[in-house]
C-alpha positions as a LaTeX table, in Angstrom:
\begin{tabular}{lrrr}
\hline
Residue & $x$ (\AA) & $y$ (\AA) & $z$ (\AA) \\
\hline
Met1 & 0.00 & 0.00 & 0.00 \\
Ala2 & 2.80 & 2.45 & 0.94 \\
Ala3 & 4.75 & 1.57 & $-2.21$ \\
Ala4 & 1.79 & 2.21 & $-4.52$ \\
Ala5 & 0.84 & 5.44 & $-2.75$ \\
Gly6 & 4.45 & 6.65 & $-2.91$ \\
Ala7 & 4.53 & 6.04 & $-6.66$ \\
Phe8 & 1.43 & 8.17 & $-7.20$ \\
Phe9 & 2.78 & 10.99 & $-5.03$ \\
Ile10 & 5.96 & 11.11 & $-7.13$ \\
Trp11 & 3.97 & 11.05 & $-10.38$ \\
Gly12 & 1.66 & 13.76 & $-9.06$ \\
Leu13 & 4.61 & 16.11 & $-8.50$ \\
Leu14 & 6.42 & 15.13 & $-11.72$ \\
Pro15 & 5.25 & 18.24 & $-13.69$ \\
Leu16 & 7.39 & 20.39 & $-11.38$ \\
Tyr17 & 10.47 & 18.47 & $-12.52$ \\
Leu18 & 9.52 & 18.39 & $-16.21$ \\
Lys19 & 8.84 & 22.13 & $-16.29$ \\
Leu20 & 12.48 & 22.68 & $-15.34$ \\
Leu21 & 13.40 & 20.91 & $-18.60$ \\
His22 & 11.14 & 23.05 & $-20.79$ \\
Ala23 & 14.08 & 24.03 & $-23.04$ \\
Val24 & 14.89 & 20.38 & $-23.86$ \\
Pro25 & 12.98 & 18.77 & $-26.78$ \\
Val26 & 10.30 & 16.29 & $-25.69$ \\
Leu27 & 11.83 & 13.25 & $-27.40$ \\
Gln28 & 15.23 & 13.98 & $-25.89$ \\
Val29 & 13.71 & 14.21 & $-22.40$ \\
Thr30 & 12.01 & 10.85 & $-22.97$ \\
Ala31 & 15.16 & 9.27 & $-24.39$ \\
His32 & 17.18 & 10.45 & $-21.38$ \\
Arg33 & 14.52 & 9.10 & $-18.99$ \\
Leu34 & 14.73 & 5.76 & $-20.75$ \\
Thr35 & 18.53 & 5.59 & $-20.97$ \\
Trp36 & 19.37 & 6.74 & $-17.46$ \\
Gly37 & 16.43 & 4.77 & $-16.06$ \\
Cys38 & 17.83 & 1.60 & $-17.64$ \\
Leu39 & 21.32 & 2.24 & $-16.25$ \\
Phe40 & 19.88 & 2.98 & $-12.82$ \\
Ala41 & 17.73 & $-0.16$ & $-12.79$ \\
Leu42 & 20.52 & $-2.44$ & $-14.03$ \\
Gly43 & 22.97 & $-0.91$ & $-11.55$ \\
Trp44 & 20.50 & $-1.47$ & $-8.73$ \\
Leu45 & 20.03 & $-5.08$ & $-9.82$ \\
Ala46 & 23.80 & $-5.59$ & $-10.03$ \\
Leu47 & 24.27 & $-4.34$ & $-6.46$ \\
Arg48 & 21.63 & $-6.85$ & $-5.34$ \\
Gly49 & 23.15 & $-9.64$ & $-7.42$ \\
Glu50 & 19.90 & $-10.05$ & $-9.38$ \\
Leu51 & 20.93 & $-9.39$ & $-12.99$ \\
Gly52 & 20.17 & $-13.04$ & $-13.61$ \\
His53 & 16.48 & $-12.25$ & $-13.15$ \\
Val54 & 16.62 & $-10.01$ & $-16.23$ \\
Arg55 & 18.31 & $-12.74$ & $-18.27$ \\
Ala56 & 15.71 & $-15.24$ & $-17.10$ \\
Ala57 & 12.82 & $-12.91$ & $-17.96$ \\
Leu58 & 14.13 & $-12.11$ & $-21.44$ \\
Gly59 & 14.95 & $-15.76$ & $-22.03$ \\
Asn60 & 11.34 & $-16.84$ & $-21.48$ \\
Pro61 & 9.41 & $-16.30$ & $-24.76$ \\
Arg62 & 6.03 & $-15.79$ & $-23.07$ \\
Val63 & 7.43 & $-13.29$ & $-20.55$ \\
Leu64 & 9.44 & $-11.57$ & $-23.29$ \\
Val65 & 6.32 & $-10.93$ & $-25.40$ \\
Arg66 & 4.51 & $-9.42$ & $-22.41$ \\
Leu67 & 7.51 & $-7.28$ & $-21.49$ \\
Leu68 & 7.72 & $-6.02$ & $-25.07$ \\
Ala69 & 4.07 & $-5.02$ & $-24.79$ \\
Ser70 & 4.51 & $-3.30$ & $-21.42$ \\
Ala71 & 7.68 & $-1.54$ & $-22.62$ \\
Thr72 & 5.88 & $-0.20$ & $-25.68$ \\
Leu73 & 2.96 & 1.01 & $-23.58$ \\
Val74 & 5.03 & 2.75 & $-20.93$ \\
Gly75 & 7.30 & 4.32 & $-23.55$ \\
Ser76 & 4.27 & 5.72 & $-25.39$ \\
Asn77 & 2.85 & 6.98 & $-22.12$ \\
Trp78 & 6.10 & 8.83 & $-21.33$ \\
Val79 & 6.18 & 10.61 & $-24.69$ \\
Ile80 & 2.54 & 11.71 & $-24.44$ \\
Tyr81 & 2.89 & 12.89 & $-20.85$ \\
Val82 & 6.10 & 14.86 & $-21.40$ \\
Trp83 & 4.56 & 16.50 & $-24.48$ \\
Gly84 & 1.44 & 17.43 & $-22.53$ \\
Val85 & 3.40 & 19.06 & $-19.69$ \\
Ala86 & 5.75 & 20.85 & $-22.11$ \\
Asn87 & 2.76 & 22.30 & $-23.98$ \\
Asp88 & 0.95 & 23.61 & $-20.88$ \\
Arg89 & $-1.63$ & 20.81 & $-20.79$ \\
Val90 & $-1.03$ & 19.67 & $-17.19$ \\
Ile91 & $-4.76$ & 19.82 & $-16.37$ \\
Glu92 & $-5.57$ & 17.61 & $-19.36$ \\
Thr93 & $-2.87$ & 15.12 & $-18.32$ \\
Ser94 & $-4.49$ & 15.01 & $-14.88$ \\
Leu95 & $-7.83$ & 14.23 & $-16.55$ \\
Gly96 & $-6.23$ & 11.17 & $-18.16$ \\
Tyr97 & $-5.31$ & 9.74 & $-14.79$ \\
Phe98 & $-8.72$ & 10.57 & $-13.34$ \\
Ile99 & $-10.28$ & 8.53 & $-16.18$ \\
Asn100 & $-7.73$ & 5.74 & $-15.74$ \\
Pro101 & $-9.49$ & 3.77 & $-12.94$ \\
Leu102 & $-12.68$ & 3.59 & $-15.00$ \\
Val103 & $-10.68$ & 2.37 & $-18.00$ \\
Asn104 & $-9.39$ & $-0.36$ & $-15.67$ \\
Val105 & $-13.02$ & $-1.35$ & $-15.06$ \\
Leu106 & $-13.71$ & $-1.57$ & $-18.79$ \\
Leu107 & $-10.55$ & $-3.63$ & $-19.30$ \\
Gly108 & $-11.89$ & $-6.08$ & $-16.74$ \\
Val109 & $-15.08$ & $-6.42$ & $-18.79$ \\
Val110 & $-13.37$ & $-6.70$ & $-22.19$ \\
Leu111 & $-10.28$ & $-8.74$ & $-21.33$ \\
Leu112 & $-11.32$ & $-10.70$ & $-18.25$ \\
Ser113 & $-15.07$ & $-11.08$ & $-18.92$ \\
Glu114 & $-15.86$ & $-9.51$ & $-15.57$ \\
Arg115 & $-19.42$ & $-8.43$ & $-14.80$ \\
Leu116 & $-20.20$ & $-4.95$ & $-13.55$ \\
Asn117 & $-22.89$ & $-4.19$ & $-11.02$ \\
Arg118 & $-25.37$ & $-1.34$ & $-11.36$ \\
Ala119 & $-23.17$ & 1.18 & $-9.52$ \\
Gln120 & $-20.16$ & 0.42 & $-11.71$ \\
Trp121 & $-22.16$ & 0.75 & $-14.93$ \\
Thr122 & $-23.56$ & 4.05 & $-13.62$ \\
Ala123 & $-20.04$ & 5.31 & $-12.91$ \\
Val124 & $-18.84$ & 4.34 & $-16.39$ \\
Ala125 & $-21.87$ & 6.00 & $-18.02$ \\
Ile126 & $-21.41$ & 9.27 & $-16.09$ \\
Ala127 & $-17.68$ & 9.33 & $-16.90$ \\
Ala128 & $-18.47$ & 8.76 & $-20.58$ \\
Ala129 & $-20.93$ & 11.65 & $-20.41$ \\
Gly130 & $-18.20$ & 13.83 & $-18.90$ \\
Val131 & $-15.76$ & 12.96 & $-21.69$ \\
Met132 & $-18.43$ & 13.60 & $-24.34$ \\
Tyr133 & $-19.26$ & 16.96 & $-22.77$ \\
Leu134 & $-15.58$ & 17.96 & $-22.78$ \\
Thr135 & $-15.38$ & 16.84 & $-26.41$ \\
Trp136 & $-18.45$ & 18.90 & $-27.36$ \\
Ser137 & $-17.33$ & 22.02 & $-25.49$ \\
Ala138 & $-13.77$ & 21.93 & $-26.86$ \\
Gly139 & $-14.73$ & 20.80 & $-30.36$ \\
His140 & $-12.46$ & 17.76 & $-30.19$ \\
Pro141 & $-11.93$ & 14.79 & $-27.85$ \\
Pro142 & $-9.40$ & 15.19 & $-25.01$ \\
Trp143 & $-6.87$ & 13.10 & $-26.91$ \\
Ile144 & $-4.02$ & 13.54 & $-24.44$ \\
Ala145 & $-6.18$ & 12.44 & $-21.52$ \\
Leu146 & $-7.62$ & 9.45 & $-23.36$ \\
Ala147 & $-4.23$ & 8.31 & $-24.67$ \\
Leu148 & $-2.66$ & 8.54 & $-21.20$ \\
Ala149 & $-5.56$ & 6.67 & $-19.60$ \\
Ile150 & $-5.55$ & 3.84 & $-22.14$ \\
Thr151 & $-1.78$ & 3.33 & $-22.32$ \\
Phe152 & $-1.29$ & 3.34 & $-18.55$ \\
Ser153 & $-4.29$ & 1.12 & $-17.87$ \\
Leu154 & $-3.02$ & $-1.44$ & $-20.37$ \\
Tyr155 & 0.49 & $-1.14$ & $-18.89$ \\
Gly156 & $-0.80$ & $-1.79$ & $-15.38$ \\
Phe157 & $-2.80$ & $-4.76$ & $-16.62$ \\
Val158 & 0.20 & $-6.34$ & $-18.37$ \\
Arg159 & 2.54 & $-5.72$ & $-15.42$ \\
Lys160 & 0.04 & $-7.33$ & $-13.06$ \\
Val161 & $-0.10$ & $-10.59$ & $-15.03$ \\
Val162 & 3.56 & $-10.91$ & $-16.11$ \\
Gln163 & 5.51 & $-13.22$ & $-13.84$ \\
Val164 & 8.60 & $-11.12$ & $-13.12$ \\
Asp165 & 9.81 & $-9.14$ & $-10.13$ \\
Ser166 & 9.10 & $-5.40$ & $-10.21$ \\
Leu167 & 12.73 & $-4.22$ & $-10.47$ \\
Ala168 & 13.75 & $-6.97$ & $-12.88$ \\
Gly169 & 10.67 & $-6.15$ & $-14.96$ \\
Leu170 & 11.65 & $-2.48$ & $-15.17$ \\
Gly171 & 15.23 & $-3.40$ & $-16.06$ \\
Ser172 & 13.95 & $-5.70$ & $-18.79$ \\
Glu173 & 11.51 & $-3.13$ & $-20.19$ \\
Thr174 & 14.04 & $-0.33$ & $-20.36$ \\
Leu175 & 16.70 & $-2.67$ & $-21.76$ \\
Leu176 & 14.34 & $-3.61$ & $-24.59$ \\
Leu177 & 13.78 & 0.08 & $-25.38$ \\
Leu178 & 17.41 & 1.15 & $-24.81$ \\
Pro179 & 18.51 & 0.79 & $-28.47$ \\
Leu180 & 15.79 & 3.26 & $-29.48$ \\
Gly181 & 16.54 & 5.78 & $-26.74$ \\
Leu182 & 20.32 & 5.62 & $-26.93$ \\
Gly183 & 20.27 & 5.53 & $-30.72$ \\
Tyr184 & 18.14 & 8.67 & $-30.83$ \\
Leu185 & 20.44 & 10.51 & $-28.41$ \\
Leu186 & 23.50 & 9.56 & $-30.48$ \\
Trp187 & 21.72 & 10.75 & $-33.62$ \\
Cys188 & 20.92 & 14.08 & $-31.95$ \\
Glu189 & 24.55 & 14.41 & $-30.90$ \\
Ala190 & 25.76 & 13.74 & $-34.46$ \\
Ala191 & 23.23 & 16.23 & $-35.82$ \\
Gly192 & 24.42 & 18.90 & $-33.38$ \\
Ser193 & 21.09 & 19.12 & $-31.54$ \\
Gly194 & 22.04 & 17.12 & $-28.44$ \\
Val195 & 21.53 & 18.87 & $-25.11$ \\
Leu196 & 23.55 & 16.85 & $-22.60$ \\
Ala197 & 26.99 & 18.39 & $-21.94$ \\
His198 & 26.07 & 21.32 & $-24.22$ \\
Thr199 & 24.13 & 23.36 & $-21.68$ \\
Asn200 & 24.38 & 24.44 & $-18.04$ \\
Trp201 & 25.28 & 22.02 & $-15.25$ \\
Phe202 & 21.80 & 22.17 & $-13.70$ \\
Thr203 & 20.09 & 20.93 & $-16.86$ \\
Asn204 & 22.72 & 18.20 & $-17.22$ \\
Leu205 & 22.06 & 17.11 & $-13.63$ \\
Leu206 & 18.29 & 17.04 & $-14.20$ \\
Leu207 & 18.71 & 14.85 & $-17.28$ \\
Val208 & 20.89 & 12.36 & $-15.40$ \\
Leu209 & 18.52 & 12.33 & $-12.42$ \\
Ser210 & 15.68 & 11.49 & $-14.80$ \\
Gly211 & 16.85 & 7.88 & $-14.41$ \\
Pro212 & 16.01 & 7.39 & $-10.73$ \\
Ile213 & 13.04 & 9.78 & $-10.95$ \\
Thr214 & 11.62 & 7.52 & $-13.67$ \\
Ala215 & 12.66 & 4.16 & $-12.24$ \\
Val216 & 11.76 & 4.50 & $-8.56$ \\
Pro217 & 7.99 & 5.17 & $-8.93$ \\
Leu218 & 7.66 & 2.48 & $-11.60$ \\
Val219 & 9.28 & $-0.07$ & $-9.29$ \\
Leu220 & 7.08 & 1.07 & $-6.41$ \\
Phe221 & 3.98 & 0.86 & $-8.61$ \\
Ala222 & 4.79 & $-2.61$ & $-9.95$ \\
Phe223 & 5.66 & $-3.83$ & $-6.44$ \\
Gly224 & 2.39 & $-2.54$ & $-5.00$ \\
Ala225 & 0.14 & $-3.50$ & $-7.93$ \\
Arg226 & 1.15 & $-7.16$ & $-7.66$ \\
Arg227 & 0.47 & $-7.34$ & $-3.91$ \\
Ile228 & $-2.76$ & $-5.42$ & $-3.33$ \\
Pro229 & $-6.14$ & $-5.68$ & $-5.10$ \\
Tyr230 & $-6.22$ & $-3.83$ & $-8.41$ \\
Ser231 & $-9.34$ & $-1.97$ & $-7.25$ \\
Thr232 & $-7.27$ & $-0.59$ & $-4.37$ \\
Val233 & $-4.62$ & 0.51 & $-6.85$ \\
Gly234 & $-7.37$ & 2.38 & $-8.69$ \\
Leu235 & $-8.38$ & 4.24 & $-5.53$ \\
Leu236 & $-4.81$ & 5.20 & $-4.65$ \\
Gln237 & $-4.33$ & 6.42 & $-8.19$ \\
Tyr238 & $-6.46$ & 9.50 & $-7.47$ \\
Ile239 & $-3.46$ & 10.91 & $-5.55$ \\
Gly240 & $-1.48$ & 11.54 & $-8.74$ \\
Pro241 & $-4.05$ & 13.41 & $-10.86$ \\
Thr242 & $-5.26$ & 15.43 & $-7.87$ \\
Leu243 & $-1.76$ & 16.78 & $-7.30$ \\
Gln244 & $-1.34$ & 17.39 & $-11.04$ \\
Leu245 & $-4.63$ & 19.29 & $-11.21$ \\
Leu246 & $-3.66$ & 21.47 & $-8.25$ \\
Leu247 & $-0.30$ & 22.21 & $-9.88$ \\
Gly248 & $-1.98$ & 23.04 & $-13.18$ \\
Val249 & $-4.44$ & 25.46 & $-11.59$ \\
Phe250 & $-2.46$ & 27.12 & $-8.80$ \\
Ile251 & 1.18 & 26.86 & $-9.90$ \\
Phe252 & 1.06 & 26.91 & $-13.70$ \\
His253 & $-2.17$ & 29.00 & $-13.90$ \\
Glu254 & $-3.78$ & 27.00 & $-16.69$ \\
Pro255 & $-7.43$ & 27.87 & $-17.44$ \\
Phe256 & $-9.94$ & 25.88 & $-15.40$ \\
Ser257 & $-13.46$ & 27.27 & $-15.60$ \\
Gly258 & $-16.80$ & 26.91 & $-17.35$ \\
Pro259 & $-17.21$ & 23.74 & $-19.44$ \\
Arg260 & $-13.97$ & 22.22 & $-18.19$ \\
Val261 & $-15.21$ & 22.38 & $-14.58$ \\
Ile262 & $-18.52$ & 20.74 & $-15.58$ \\
Gly263 & $-16.75$ & 17.94 & $-17.44$ \\
Phe264 & $-14.39$ & 17.29 & $-14.54$ \\
Ala265 & $-17.31$ & 17.38 & $-12.09$ \\
Leu266 & $-19.10$ & 14.63 & $-14.03$ \\
Ile267 & $-15.98$ & 12.46 & $-13.98$ \\
Trp268 & $-15.40$ & 13.13 & $-10.29$ \\
Ser269 & $-19.01$ & 12.10 & $-9.61$ \\
Ala270 & $-18.39$ & 8.86 & $-11.49$ \\
Leu271 & $-15.23$ & 8.22 & $-9.48$ \\
Ala272 & $-17.09$ & 8.88 & $-6.22$ \\
Ile273 & $-19.77$ & 6.31 & $-7.14$ \\
Tyr274 & $-17.08$ & 3.81 & $-8.14$ \\
Ala275 & $-15.08$ & 4.38 & $-4.95$ \\
Ile276 & $-18.07$ & 4.12 & $-2.61$ \\
Asp277 & $-19.20$ & 0.94 & $-4.33$ \\
Gly278 & $-15.70$ & $-0.52$ & $-4.03$ \\
Val279 & $-15.54$ & 0.24 & $-0.31$ \\
Arg280 & $-18.96$ & $-1.33$ & 0.29 \\
Arg281 & $-18.07$ & $-4.50$ & $-1.61$ \\
Ser282 & $-14.74$ & $-4.75$ & 0.19 \\
Arg283 & $-16.46$ & $-4.52$ & 3.59 \\
Gly284 & $-19.02$ & $-7.08$ & 2.47 \\
Asn285 & $-16.28$ & $-9.52$ & 1.42 \\
Arg286 & $-14.55$ & $-9.17$ & 4.78 \\
\hline
\end{tabular}
């Protein structure tokens, strides 16, 4: 429980860190997160004498396929999120993670043939109404929010079912993506557009620290998600988008009024129904 909550606190405050890298291109930020995150994870595993877990995971064809899927999903999620923060869309990124728990519910129906009760269907319907209202008022769907919700929900689903330790899983995922990230950074360096070592020391330090800042919450999330009910993970997940929304409104002064408030209110109402129903069912089971 503490591990999962800690992950969402870190993710909720992540826009503060990314805003400090506003001068660095989005793909370079993502490539540095991937590269330094891989080195950090593999170094951590080496200190614990557990590099063999990565070899075992990548040597198992079934696990390898699932890790390729989770790596692709989390990499896509990183790019979308960094782009959203860099383009002053922090509030919309928070919407994605508010929607996320309800996407988890739909994944249970579609992928696991789970049945929803009346309260859960009501929550999904109200959330859908909120998204449609935001789409109508803005003239287009909230693509950033929807993409973040879908990619992270699918990532959490895959990481919950793959049989690999949280840290070894992260090391494996980032190692699979490392050729892309490192190759892109080398290409930027050759093209003269690389940032690392060509700017001030503070930016260089932030890029290097992107490794542990990326790796630690992912390890905490994977550790917690495998050991507590996924519905509980969904409830804890409200920590992250709440902090992001507060940052977007009060720190970054993004617009939050009129139709946007109504759309968010509908989604919050859906989450409240879902949360209350989850608490009642949990008490009933006990």
